mmCIF file of C-alpha atoms in Angstrom:
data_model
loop_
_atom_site.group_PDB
_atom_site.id
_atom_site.type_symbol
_atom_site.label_atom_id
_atom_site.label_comp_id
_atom_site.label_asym_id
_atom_site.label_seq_id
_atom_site.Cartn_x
_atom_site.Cartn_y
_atom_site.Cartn_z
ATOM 1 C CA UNK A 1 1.812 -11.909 9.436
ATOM 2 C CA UNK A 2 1.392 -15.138 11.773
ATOM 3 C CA UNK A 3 3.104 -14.720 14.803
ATOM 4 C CA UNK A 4 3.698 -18.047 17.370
ATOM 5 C CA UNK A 5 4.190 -17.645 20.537
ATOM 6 C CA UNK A 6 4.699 -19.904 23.707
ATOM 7 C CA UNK A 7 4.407 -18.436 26.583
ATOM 8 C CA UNK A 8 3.774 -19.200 30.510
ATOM 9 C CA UNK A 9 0.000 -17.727 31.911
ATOM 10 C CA UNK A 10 -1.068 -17.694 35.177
ATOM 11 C CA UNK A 11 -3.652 -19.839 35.515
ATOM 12 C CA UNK A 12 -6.849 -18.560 34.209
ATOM 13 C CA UNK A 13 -8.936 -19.487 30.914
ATOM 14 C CA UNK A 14 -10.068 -16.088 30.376
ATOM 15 C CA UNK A 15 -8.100 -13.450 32.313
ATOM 16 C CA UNK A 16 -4.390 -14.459 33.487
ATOM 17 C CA UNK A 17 -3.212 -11.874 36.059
ATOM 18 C CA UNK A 18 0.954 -12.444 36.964
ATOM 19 C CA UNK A 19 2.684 -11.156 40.345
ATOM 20 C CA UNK A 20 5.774 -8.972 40.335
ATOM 21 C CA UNK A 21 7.125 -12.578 41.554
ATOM 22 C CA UNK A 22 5.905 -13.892 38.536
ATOM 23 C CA UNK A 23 8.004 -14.084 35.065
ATOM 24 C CA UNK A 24 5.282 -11.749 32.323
ATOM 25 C CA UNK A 25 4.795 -14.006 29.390
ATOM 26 C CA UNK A 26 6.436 -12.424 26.232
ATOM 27 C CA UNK A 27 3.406 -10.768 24.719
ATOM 28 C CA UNK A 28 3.198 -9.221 21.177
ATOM 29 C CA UNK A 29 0.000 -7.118 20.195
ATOM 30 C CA UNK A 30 -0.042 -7.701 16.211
ATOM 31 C CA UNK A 31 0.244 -4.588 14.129
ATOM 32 C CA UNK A 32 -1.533 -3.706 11.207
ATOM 33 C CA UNK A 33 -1.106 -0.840 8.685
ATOM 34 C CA UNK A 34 -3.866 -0.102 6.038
ATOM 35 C CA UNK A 35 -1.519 2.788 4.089
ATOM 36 C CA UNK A 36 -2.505 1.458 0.985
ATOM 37 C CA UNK A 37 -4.130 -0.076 -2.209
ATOM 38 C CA UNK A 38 -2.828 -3.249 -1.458
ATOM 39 C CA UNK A 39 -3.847 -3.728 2.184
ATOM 40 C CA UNK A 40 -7.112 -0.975 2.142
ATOM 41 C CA UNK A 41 -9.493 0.448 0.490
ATOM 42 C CA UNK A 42 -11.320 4.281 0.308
ATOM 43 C CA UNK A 43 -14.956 5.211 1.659
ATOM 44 C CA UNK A 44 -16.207 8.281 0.296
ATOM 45 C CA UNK A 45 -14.898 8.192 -2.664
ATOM 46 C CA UNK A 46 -15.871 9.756 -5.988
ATOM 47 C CA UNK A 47 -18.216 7.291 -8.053
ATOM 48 C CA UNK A 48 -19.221 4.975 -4.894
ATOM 49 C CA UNK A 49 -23.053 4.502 -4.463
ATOM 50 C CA UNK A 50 -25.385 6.887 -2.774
ATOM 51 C CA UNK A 51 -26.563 4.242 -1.610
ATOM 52 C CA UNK A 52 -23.809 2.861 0.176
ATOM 53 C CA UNK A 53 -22.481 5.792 1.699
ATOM 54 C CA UNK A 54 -25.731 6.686 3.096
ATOM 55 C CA UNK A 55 -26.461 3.533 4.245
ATOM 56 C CA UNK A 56 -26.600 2.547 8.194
ATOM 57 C CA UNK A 57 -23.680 0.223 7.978
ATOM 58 C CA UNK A 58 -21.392 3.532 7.406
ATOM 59 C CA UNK A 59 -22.903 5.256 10.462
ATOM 60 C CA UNK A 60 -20.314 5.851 12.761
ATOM 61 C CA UNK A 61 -19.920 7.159 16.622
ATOM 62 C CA UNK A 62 -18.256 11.094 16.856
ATOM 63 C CA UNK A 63 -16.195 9.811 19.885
ATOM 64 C CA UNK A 64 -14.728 6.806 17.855
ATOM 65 C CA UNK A 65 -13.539 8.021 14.306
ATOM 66 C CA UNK A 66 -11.400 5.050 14.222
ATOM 67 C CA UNK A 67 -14.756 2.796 13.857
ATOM 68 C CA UNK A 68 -14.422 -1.241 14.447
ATOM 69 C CA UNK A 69 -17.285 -3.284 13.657
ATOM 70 C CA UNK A 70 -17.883 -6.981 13.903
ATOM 71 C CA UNK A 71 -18.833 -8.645 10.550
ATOM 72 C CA UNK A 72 -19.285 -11.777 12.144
ATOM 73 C CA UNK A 73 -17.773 -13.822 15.026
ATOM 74 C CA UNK A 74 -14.167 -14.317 13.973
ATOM 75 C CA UNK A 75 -14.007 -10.901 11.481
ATOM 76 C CA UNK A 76 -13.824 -7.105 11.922
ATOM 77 C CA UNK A 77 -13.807 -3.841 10.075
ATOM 78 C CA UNK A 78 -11.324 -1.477 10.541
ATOM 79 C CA UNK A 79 -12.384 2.271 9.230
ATOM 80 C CA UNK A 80 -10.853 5.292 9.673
ATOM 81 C CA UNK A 81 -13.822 8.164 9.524
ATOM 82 C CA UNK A 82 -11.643 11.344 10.031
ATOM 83 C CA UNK A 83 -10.560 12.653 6.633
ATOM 84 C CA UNK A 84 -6.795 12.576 7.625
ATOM 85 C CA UNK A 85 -4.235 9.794 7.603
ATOM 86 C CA UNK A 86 -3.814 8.460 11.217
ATOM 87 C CA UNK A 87 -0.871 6.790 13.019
ATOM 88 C CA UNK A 88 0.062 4.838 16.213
ATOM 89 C CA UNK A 89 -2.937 3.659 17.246
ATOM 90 C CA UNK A 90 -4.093 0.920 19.700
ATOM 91 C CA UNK A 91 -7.453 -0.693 19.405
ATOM 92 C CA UNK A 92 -8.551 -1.883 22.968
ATOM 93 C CA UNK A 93 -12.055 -4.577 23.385
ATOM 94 C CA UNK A 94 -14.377 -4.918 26.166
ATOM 95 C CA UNK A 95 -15.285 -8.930 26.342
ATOM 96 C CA UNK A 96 -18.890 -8.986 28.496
ATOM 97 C CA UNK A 97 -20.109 -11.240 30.440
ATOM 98 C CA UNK A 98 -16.444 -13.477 30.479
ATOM 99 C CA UNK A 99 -14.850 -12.490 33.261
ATOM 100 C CA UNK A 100 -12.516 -10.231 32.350
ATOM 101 C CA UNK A 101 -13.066 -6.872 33.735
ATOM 102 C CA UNK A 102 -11.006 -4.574 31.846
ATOM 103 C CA UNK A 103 -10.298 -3.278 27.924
ATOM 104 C CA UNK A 104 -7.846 -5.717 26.357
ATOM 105 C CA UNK A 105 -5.018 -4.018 23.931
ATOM 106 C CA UNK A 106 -6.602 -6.255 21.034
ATOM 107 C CA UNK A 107 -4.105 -5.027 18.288
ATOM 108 C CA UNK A 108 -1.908 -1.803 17.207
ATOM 109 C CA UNK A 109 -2.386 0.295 13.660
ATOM 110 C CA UNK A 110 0.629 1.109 12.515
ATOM 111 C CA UNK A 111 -1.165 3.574 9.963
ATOM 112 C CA UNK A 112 -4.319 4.424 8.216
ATOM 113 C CA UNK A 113 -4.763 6.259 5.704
ATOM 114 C CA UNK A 114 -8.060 8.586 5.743
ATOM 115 C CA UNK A 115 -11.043 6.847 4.688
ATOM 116 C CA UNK A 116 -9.256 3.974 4.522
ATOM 117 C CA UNK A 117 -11.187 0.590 5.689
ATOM 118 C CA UNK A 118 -9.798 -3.223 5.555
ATOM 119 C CA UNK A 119 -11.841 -6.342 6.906
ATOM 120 C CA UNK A 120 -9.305 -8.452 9.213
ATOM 121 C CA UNK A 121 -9.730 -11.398 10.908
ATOM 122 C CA UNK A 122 -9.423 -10.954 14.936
ATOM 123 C CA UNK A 123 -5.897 -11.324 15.935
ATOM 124 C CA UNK A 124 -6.211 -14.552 17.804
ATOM 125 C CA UNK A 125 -7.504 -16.443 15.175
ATOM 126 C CA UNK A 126 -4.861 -18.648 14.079
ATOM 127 C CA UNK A 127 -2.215 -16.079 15.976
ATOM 128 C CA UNK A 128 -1.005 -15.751 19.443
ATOM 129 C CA UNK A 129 -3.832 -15.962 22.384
ATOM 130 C CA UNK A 130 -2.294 -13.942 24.598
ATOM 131 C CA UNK A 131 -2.650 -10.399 25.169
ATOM 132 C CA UNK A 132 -2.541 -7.344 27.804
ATOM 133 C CA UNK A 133 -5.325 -5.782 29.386
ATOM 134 C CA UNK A 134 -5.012 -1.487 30.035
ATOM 135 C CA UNK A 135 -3.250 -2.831 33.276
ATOM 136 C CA UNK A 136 -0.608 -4.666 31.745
ATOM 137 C CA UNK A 137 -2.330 -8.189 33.032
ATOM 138 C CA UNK A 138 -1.933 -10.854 30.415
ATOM 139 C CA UNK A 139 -5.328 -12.278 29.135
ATOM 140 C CA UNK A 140 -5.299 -15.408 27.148
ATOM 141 C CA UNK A 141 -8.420 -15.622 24.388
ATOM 142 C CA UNK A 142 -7.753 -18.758 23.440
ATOM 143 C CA UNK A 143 -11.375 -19.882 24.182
ATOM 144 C CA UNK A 144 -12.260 -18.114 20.887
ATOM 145 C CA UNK A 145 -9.672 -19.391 18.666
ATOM 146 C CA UNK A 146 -12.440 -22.077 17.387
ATOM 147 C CA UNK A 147 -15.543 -20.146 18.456
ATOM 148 C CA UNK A 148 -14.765 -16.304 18.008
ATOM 149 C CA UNK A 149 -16.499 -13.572 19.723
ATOM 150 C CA UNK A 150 -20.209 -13.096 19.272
ATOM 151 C CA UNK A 151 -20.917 -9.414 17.868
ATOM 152 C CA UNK A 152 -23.305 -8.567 20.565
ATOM 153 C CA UNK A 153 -20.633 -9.311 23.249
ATOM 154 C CA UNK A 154 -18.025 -7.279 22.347
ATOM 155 C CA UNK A 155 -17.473 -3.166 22.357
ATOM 156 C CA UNK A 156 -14.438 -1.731 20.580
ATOM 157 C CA UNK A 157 -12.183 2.000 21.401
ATOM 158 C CA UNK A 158 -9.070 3.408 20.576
ATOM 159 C CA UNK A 159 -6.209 5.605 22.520
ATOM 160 C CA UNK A 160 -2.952 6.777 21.109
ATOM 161 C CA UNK A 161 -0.165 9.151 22.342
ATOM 162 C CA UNK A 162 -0.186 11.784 19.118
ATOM 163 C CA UNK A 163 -1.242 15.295 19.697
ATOM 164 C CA UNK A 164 -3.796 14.512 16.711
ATOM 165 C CA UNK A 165 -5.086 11.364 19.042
ATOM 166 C CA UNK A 166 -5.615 13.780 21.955
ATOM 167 C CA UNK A 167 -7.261 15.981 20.072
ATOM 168 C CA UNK A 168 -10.271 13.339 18.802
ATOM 169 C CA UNK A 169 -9.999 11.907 22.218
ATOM 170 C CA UNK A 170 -12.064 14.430 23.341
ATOM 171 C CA UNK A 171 -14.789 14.120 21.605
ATOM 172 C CA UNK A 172 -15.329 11.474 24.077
ATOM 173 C CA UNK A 173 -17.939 13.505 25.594
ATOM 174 C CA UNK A 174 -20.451 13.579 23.154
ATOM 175 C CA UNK A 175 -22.407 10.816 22.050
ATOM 176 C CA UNK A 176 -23.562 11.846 18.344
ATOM 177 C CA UNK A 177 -23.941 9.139 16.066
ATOM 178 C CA UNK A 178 -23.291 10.411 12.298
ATOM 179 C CA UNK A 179 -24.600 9.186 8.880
ATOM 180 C CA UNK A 180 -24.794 10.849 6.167
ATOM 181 C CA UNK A 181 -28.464 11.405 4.367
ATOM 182 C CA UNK A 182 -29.968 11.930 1.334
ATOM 183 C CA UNK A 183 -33.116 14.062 2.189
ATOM 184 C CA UNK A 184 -34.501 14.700 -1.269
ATOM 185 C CA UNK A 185 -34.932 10.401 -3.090
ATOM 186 C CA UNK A 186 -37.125 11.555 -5.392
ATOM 187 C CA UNK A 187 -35.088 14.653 -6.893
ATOM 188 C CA UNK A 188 -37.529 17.414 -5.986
ATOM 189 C CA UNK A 189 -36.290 21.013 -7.409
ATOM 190 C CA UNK A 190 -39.121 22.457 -5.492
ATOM 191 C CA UNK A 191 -37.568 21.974 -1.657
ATOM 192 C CA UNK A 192 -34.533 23.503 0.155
ATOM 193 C CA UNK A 193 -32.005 19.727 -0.430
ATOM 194 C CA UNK A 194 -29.595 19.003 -2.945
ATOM 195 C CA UNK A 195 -30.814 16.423 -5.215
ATOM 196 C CA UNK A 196 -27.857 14.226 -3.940
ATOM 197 C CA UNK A 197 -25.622 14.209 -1.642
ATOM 198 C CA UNK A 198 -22.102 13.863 -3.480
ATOM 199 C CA UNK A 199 -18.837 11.937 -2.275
ATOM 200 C CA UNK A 200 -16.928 15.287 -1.474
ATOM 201 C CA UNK A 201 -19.922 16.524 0.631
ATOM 202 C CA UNK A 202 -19.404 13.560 2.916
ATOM 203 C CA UNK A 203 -15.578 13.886 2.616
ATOM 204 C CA UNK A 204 -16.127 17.483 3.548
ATOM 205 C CA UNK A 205 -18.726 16.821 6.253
ATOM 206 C CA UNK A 206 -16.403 14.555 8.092
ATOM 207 C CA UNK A 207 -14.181 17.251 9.158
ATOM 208 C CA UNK A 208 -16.387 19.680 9.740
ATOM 209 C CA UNK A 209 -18.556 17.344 12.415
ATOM 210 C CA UNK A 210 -15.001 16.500 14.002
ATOM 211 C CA UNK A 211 -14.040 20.352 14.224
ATOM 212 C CA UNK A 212 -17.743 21.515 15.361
ATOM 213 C CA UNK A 213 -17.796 18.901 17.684
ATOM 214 C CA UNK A 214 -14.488 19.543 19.417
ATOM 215 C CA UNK A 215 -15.931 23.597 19.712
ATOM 216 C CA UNK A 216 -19.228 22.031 21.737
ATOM 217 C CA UNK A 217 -16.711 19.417 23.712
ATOM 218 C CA UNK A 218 -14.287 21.871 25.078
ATOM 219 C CA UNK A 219 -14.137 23.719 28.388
ATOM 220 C CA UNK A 220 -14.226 26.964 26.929
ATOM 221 C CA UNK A 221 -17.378 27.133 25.269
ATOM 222 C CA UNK A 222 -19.287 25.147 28.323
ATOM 223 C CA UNK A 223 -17.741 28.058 30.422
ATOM 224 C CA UNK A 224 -18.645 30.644 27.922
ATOM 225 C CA UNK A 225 -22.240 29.033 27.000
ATOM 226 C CA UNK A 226 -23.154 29.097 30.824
ATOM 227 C CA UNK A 227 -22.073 32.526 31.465
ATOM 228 C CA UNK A 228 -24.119 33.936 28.143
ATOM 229 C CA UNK A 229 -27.420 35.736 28.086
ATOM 230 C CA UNK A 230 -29.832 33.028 26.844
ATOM 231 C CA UNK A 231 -33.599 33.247 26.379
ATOM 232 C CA UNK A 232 -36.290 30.615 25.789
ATOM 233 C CA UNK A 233 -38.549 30.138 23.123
ATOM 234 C CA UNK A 234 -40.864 32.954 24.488
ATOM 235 C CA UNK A 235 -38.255 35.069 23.378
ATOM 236 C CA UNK A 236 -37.889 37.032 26.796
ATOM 237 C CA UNK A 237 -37.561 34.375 29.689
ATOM 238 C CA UNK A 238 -33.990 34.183 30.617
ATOM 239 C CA UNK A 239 -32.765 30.836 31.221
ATOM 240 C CA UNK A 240 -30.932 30.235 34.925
ATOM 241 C CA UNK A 241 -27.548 28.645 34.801
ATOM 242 C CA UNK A 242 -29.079 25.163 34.978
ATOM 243 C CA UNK A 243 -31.114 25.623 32.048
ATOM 244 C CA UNK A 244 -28.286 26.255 30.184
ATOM 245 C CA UNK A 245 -26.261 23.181 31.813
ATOM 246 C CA UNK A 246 -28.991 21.229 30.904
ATOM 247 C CA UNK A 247 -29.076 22.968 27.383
ATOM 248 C CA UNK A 248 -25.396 22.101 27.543
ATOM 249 C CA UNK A 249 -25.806 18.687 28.439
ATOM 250 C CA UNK A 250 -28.488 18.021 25.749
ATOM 251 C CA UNK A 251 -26.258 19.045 22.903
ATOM 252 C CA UNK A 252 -23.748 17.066 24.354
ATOM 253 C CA UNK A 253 -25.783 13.718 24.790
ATOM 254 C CA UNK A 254 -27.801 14.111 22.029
ATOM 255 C CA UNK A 255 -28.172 10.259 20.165
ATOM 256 C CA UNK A 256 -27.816 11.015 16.174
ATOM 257 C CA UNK A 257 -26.784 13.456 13.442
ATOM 258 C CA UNK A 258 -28.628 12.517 9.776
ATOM 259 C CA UNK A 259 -26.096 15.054 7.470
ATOM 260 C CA UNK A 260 -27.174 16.545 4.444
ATOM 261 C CA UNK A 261 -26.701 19.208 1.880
ATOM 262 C CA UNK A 262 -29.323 21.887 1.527
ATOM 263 C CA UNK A 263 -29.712 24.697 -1.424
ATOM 264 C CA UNK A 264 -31.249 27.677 -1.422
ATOM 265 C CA UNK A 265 -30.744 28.677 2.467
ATOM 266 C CA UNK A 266 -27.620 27.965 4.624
ATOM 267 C CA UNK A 267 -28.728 25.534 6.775
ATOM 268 C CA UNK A 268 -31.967 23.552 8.074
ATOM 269 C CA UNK A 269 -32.081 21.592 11.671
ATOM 270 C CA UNK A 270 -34.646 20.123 13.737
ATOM 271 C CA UNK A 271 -34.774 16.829 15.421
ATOM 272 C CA UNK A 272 -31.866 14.665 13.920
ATOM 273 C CA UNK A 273 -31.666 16.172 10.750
ATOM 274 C CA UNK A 274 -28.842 18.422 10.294
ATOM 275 C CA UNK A 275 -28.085 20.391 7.256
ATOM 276 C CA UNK A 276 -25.944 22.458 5.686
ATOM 277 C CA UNK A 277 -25.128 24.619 2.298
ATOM 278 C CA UNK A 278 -22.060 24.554 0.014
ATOM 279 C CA UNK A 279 -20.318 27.590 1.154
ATOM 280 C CA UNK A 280 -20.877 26.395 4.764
ATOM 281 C CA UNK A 281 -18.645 22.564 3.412
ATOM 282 C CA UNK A 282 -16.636 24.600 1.285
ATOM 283 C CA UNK A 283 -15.465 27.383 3.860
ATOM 284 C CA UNK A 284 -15.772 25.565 7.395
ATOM 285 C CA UNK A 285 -11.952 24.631 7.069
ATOM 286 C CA UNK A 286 -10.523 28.037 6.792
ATOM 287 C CA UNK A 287 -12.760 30.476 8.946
ATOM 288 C CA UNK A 288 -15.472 29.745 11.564
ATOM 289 C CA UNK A 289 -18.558 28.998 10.657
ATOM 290 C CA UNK A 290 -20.093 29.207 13.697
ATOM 291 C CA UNK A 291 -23.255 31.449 13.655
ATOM 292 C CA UNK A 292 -25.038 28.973 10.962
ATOM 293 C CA UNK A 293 -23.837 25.641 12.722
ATOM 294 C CA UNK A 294 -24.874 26.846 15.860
ATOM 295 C CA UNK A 295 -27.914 28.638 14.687
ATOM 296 C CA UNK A 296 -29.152 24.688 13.174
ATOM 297 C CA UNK A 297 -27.409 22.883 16.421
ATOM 298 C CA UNK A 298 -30.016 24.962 18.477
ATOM 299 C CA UNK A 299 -33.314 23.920 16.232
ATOM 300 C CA UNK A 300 -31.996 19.840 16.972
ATOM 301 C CA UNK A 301 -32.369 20.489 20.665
ATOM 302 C CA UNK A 302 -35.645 22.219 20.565
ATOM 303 C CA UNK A 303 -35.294 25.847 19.911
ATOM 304 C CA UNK A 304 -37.175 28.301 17.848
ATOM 305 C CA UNK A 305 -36.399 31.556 16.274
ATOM 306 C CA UNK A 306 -37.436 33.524 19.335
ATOM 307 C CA UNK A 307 -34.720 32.014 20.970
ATOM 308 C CA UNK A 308 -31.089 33.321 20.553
ATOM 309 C CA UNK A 309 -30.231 29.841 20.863
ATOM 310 C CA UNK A 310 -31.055 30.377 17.260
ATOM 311 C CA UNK A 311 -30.579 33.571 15.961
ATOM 312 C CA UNK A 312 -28.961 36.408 18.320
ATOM 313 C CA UNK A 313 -30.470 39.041 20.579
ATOM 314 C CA UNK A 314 -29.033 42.618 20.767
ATOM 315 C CA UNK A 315 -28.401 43.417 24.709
ATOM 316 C CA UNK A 316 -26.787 46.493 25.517
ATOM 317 C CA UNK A 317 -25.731 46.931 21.713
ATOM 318 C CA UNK A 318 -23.834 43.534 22.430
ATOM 319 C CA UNK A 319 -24.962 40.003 20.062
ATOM 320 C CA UNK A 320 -25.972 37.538 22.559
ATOM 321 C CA UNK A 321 -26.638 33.599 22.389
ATOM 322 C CA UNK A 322 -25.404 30.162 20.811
ATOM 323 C CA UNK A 323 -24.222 31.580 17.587
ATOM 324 C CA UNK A 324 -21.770 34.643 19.317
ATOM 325 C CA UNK A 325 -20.260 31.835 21.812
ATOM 326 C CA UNK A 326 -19.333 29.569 19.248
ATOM 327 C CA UNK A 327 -18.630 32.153 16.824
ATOM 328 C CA UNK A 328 -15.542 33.716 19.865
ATOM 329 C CA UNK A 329 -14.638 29.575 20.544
ATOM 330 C CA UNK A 330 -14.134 29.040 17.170
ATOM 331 C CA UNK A 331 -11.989 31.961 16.602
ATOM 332 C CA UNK A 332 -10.001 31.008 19.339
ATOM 333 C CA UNK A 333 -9.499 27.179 17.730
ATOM 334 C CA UNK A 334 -8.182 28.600 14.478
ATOM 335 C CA UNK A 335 -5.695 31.359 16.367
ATOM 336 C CA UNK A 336 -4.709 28.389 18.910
ATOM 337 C CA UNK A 337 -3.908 25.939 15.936
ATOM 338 C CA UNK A 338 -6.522 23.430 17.826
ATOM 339 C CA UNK A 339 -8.626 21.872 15.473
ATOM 340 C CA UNK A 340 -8.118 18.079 14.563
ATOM 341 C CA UNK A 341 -9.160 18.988 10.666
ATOM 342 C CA UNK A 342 -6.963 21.320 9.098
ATOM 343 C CA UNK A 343 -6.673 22.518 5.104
ATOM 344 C CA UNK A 344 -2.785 21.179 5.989
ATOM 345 C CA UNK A 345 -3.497 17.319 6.808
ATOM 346 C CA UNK A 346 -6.768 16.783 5.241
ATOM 347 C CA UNK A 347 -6.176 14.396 2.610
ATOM 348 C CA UNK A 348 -7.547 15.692 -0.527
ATOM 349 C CA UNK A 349 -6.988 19.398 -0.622
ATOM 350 C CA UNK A 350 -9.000 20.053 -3.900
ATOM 351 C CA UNK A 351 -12.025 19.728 -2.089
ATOM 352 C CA UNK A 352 -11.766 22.798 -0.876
ATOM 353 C CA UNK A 353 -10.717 24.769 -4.578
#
C-alpha cells in the first residue's frame, strides 16, 4: 500500500499554498478499508473483557463515532463506534502550533465495518508527504516523516457525503463523551445494576446514544422543548424561555455519559451516570423510548421529581414536559425514516430477538 510520489510544492516546510498560475502537485490521500478479519478487528464483542470495554481507552466523543486516537507519535487507531458498517469517509487533522491553519484531508476509509478498529501507521510515514488541506492547498508533512506527530498536538474529525454521514454529522452539537460502566464490581443482588454489563448491552447502547442524541440535536425538539410548559424543581415555578434555552443548552454541552444496565426499575440518572433497563436496549430500535430516556436525561442536568423535566404534569388534561417532547420528536424520527440506527443496517440483528 506504499504509494511514491514526486511532486512540485510551493515553497513552504509546513503548509504549501499554489496559485491558479501555479501547476497543483498530483496529490493522492491513501485509502484504507477495515471490512474485514484480515485488515480489522471487532470491539464489543461477545467474550471480550469487562474490563476492556469499560475501560477509558474505549471512551469515545458522540460527535465523532468514527474515533481516531494517537497510540504514539507515528501510530493511530482507527474505530468505528456506531454499530453499522460505514463507507466513504475522509479523516481530516488539525496540526497546532505548526503553522498550518486549517484541517488537512489526512487519509480516506474506503469502509468499516461496525465495531471494527485497526492500528495504522500515519500515512506519511514512509508514504507520500503531501496532502490537501479543506481548501484544496497542498501541505507537505514531511517534517514528521522521522519525528511523527506528538499526541498532544494533534485533533482528529471526519466528513463524508452519505445520507448516513449527514445524519451523525449532526451530532456535532453535543459534546457527550460516552463509556460504558459497570456500576455494581462487587456483584451486589441487593441494588438496582446488573451484575455486569454484557457485550450486547454495549452493542445495543451504541445505537441507542446515537438515535437519542440525534432527538436532543435536532431543530425540532429545541423548538418544541422551548415552546413546552416546564416547571422547576419546586414543582410550580414555570421556567421563562431562557431557562429552558439554558436547560437546552446544558443537555446539549453536557461533558460525559457513564452507561450502564440497571434491574429492577427502568432507568436511574443523576450526574454522569446514565442508566437504563433491558426492555429499554431491547425495544429502543423499534418504537420510541422517549418518556424513560428523557425522564433520566433530566435527573443528569439537575432535576427532581417535582419537575416535569422528569416525570410529566397534567395541564389542561394535556401531559406536559421533557418526556411528552421527546416522546412527539421521536415519533416523528421513526415516521420520517431519520434515525442513523435502524433494526435494517445495524449489524447484528439478533440482538434485538
Amino acid at each position: 500500500m506504499k504509494l511514491l510520489f514526486k511532486a512540485l510544492v510551493c515553497s513552504s516546510i509546513f503548509l504549501a499554498s499554489c496559485s491558479d498560475k501555479e501547476s497543483i502537485p498530483n496529490v493522492k490521500l491513501q485509502s484504507y478499508s477495515f471490512d474485514s478479519e484480515t485488515n480489522s478487528t471487532l470491539m464489543f464483542q461477545d467474550g471480550e473483557s469487562q474490563e476492556v470495554m469499560t475501560s477509558e481507552w474505549r471512551a469515545y466523543e458522540i460527535s465523532k463515532v468514527i474515533r481516531i486516537k494517537p497510540i504514539n507519535n507515528k501510530t493511530i487507531e482507527v474505530a468505528n463506534f456506531a454499530p453499522i458498517d460505514l463507507e466513504n469517509i475522509t479523516i481530516t487533522a488539525v496540526i497546532e502550533n505548526e503553522g498550518i491553519d486549517k484541517p488537512i484531508k489526512l487519509f480516506n476509509i474506503g469502509k468499516i465495518r461496525a465495531h471494527g478498529k485497526q492500528e495504522i501507521n500515519y500515512p506519511f510515514i514512509n508514504n507520500s508527504p503531501l496532502f490537501l488541506n479543506t481548501s484544496n492547498e497542498t501541505v507537505d508533512l514531511s517534517n514528521f516523516e522521522e519525528t511523527g506527530i506528538d499526541p498532544s498536538q494533534i485533533t482528529f474529525d471526519f466528513t463524508g457525503d452519505s445520507e448516513i454521514i449527514h445524519k451523525l454529522k449532526n451530532l456535532r452539537k453535543l459534546k457527550w463523551v460516552i463509556k460504558y460502566h459497570d456500576f455494581d464490581p462487587n456483584n451486589d443482588t441487593n441494588n438496582n445494576w446488573a451484575e455486569d454489563i454484557s457485550a450486547k448491552d454495549i452493542r445495543r447502547f451504541t445505537g441507542l446514544m446515537i438515535n437519542l442524541g440525534v432527538v436532543f440535536a435536532s431543530d425540532n425538539f429545541k423548538n418544541e422543548f422551548i415552546s413546552e410548559h416546564i416547571v422547576g424543581n419546586d414543582g410550580t415555578t414555570v421556567l421563562s424561555e431562557n431557562e429552558k434555552i439554558g436547560a437546552y443548552n446544558i443537555i446539549l454541552n453536557k461533558p460525559r455519559y457513564n452507561c450502564g444496565k440497571v434491574v429492577n426499575v427502568s432507568g436511574l440518572g443523576g450526574g454522569a451516570t446514565f442508566g437504563l433497563a433491558e426492555h429499554v436496549l431491547r425495544d429502543y430500535i423499534r418504537k420510541e423510548t422517549g418518556f424513560i430516556t428523557a425522564h433520566e436525561i433530566g435527573h443528569t442536568i439537575g432535576y427532581n421529581h417535582s419537575s416535569n423535566m422528569t416525570y410529566p404534569h397534567e395541564v389542561d388534561g394535556v401531559n406536559t414536559g421533557i418526556s411528552p417532547v421527546t416522546t412527539r420528536i421521536m415519533n416523528q424520527f421513526f415516521e420520517d425514516g431519520l434515525f442513523p440506527i435502524t433494526l435494517e443496517n445495524y449489524y447484528l440483528s439478533s440482538d434485538f430477538e
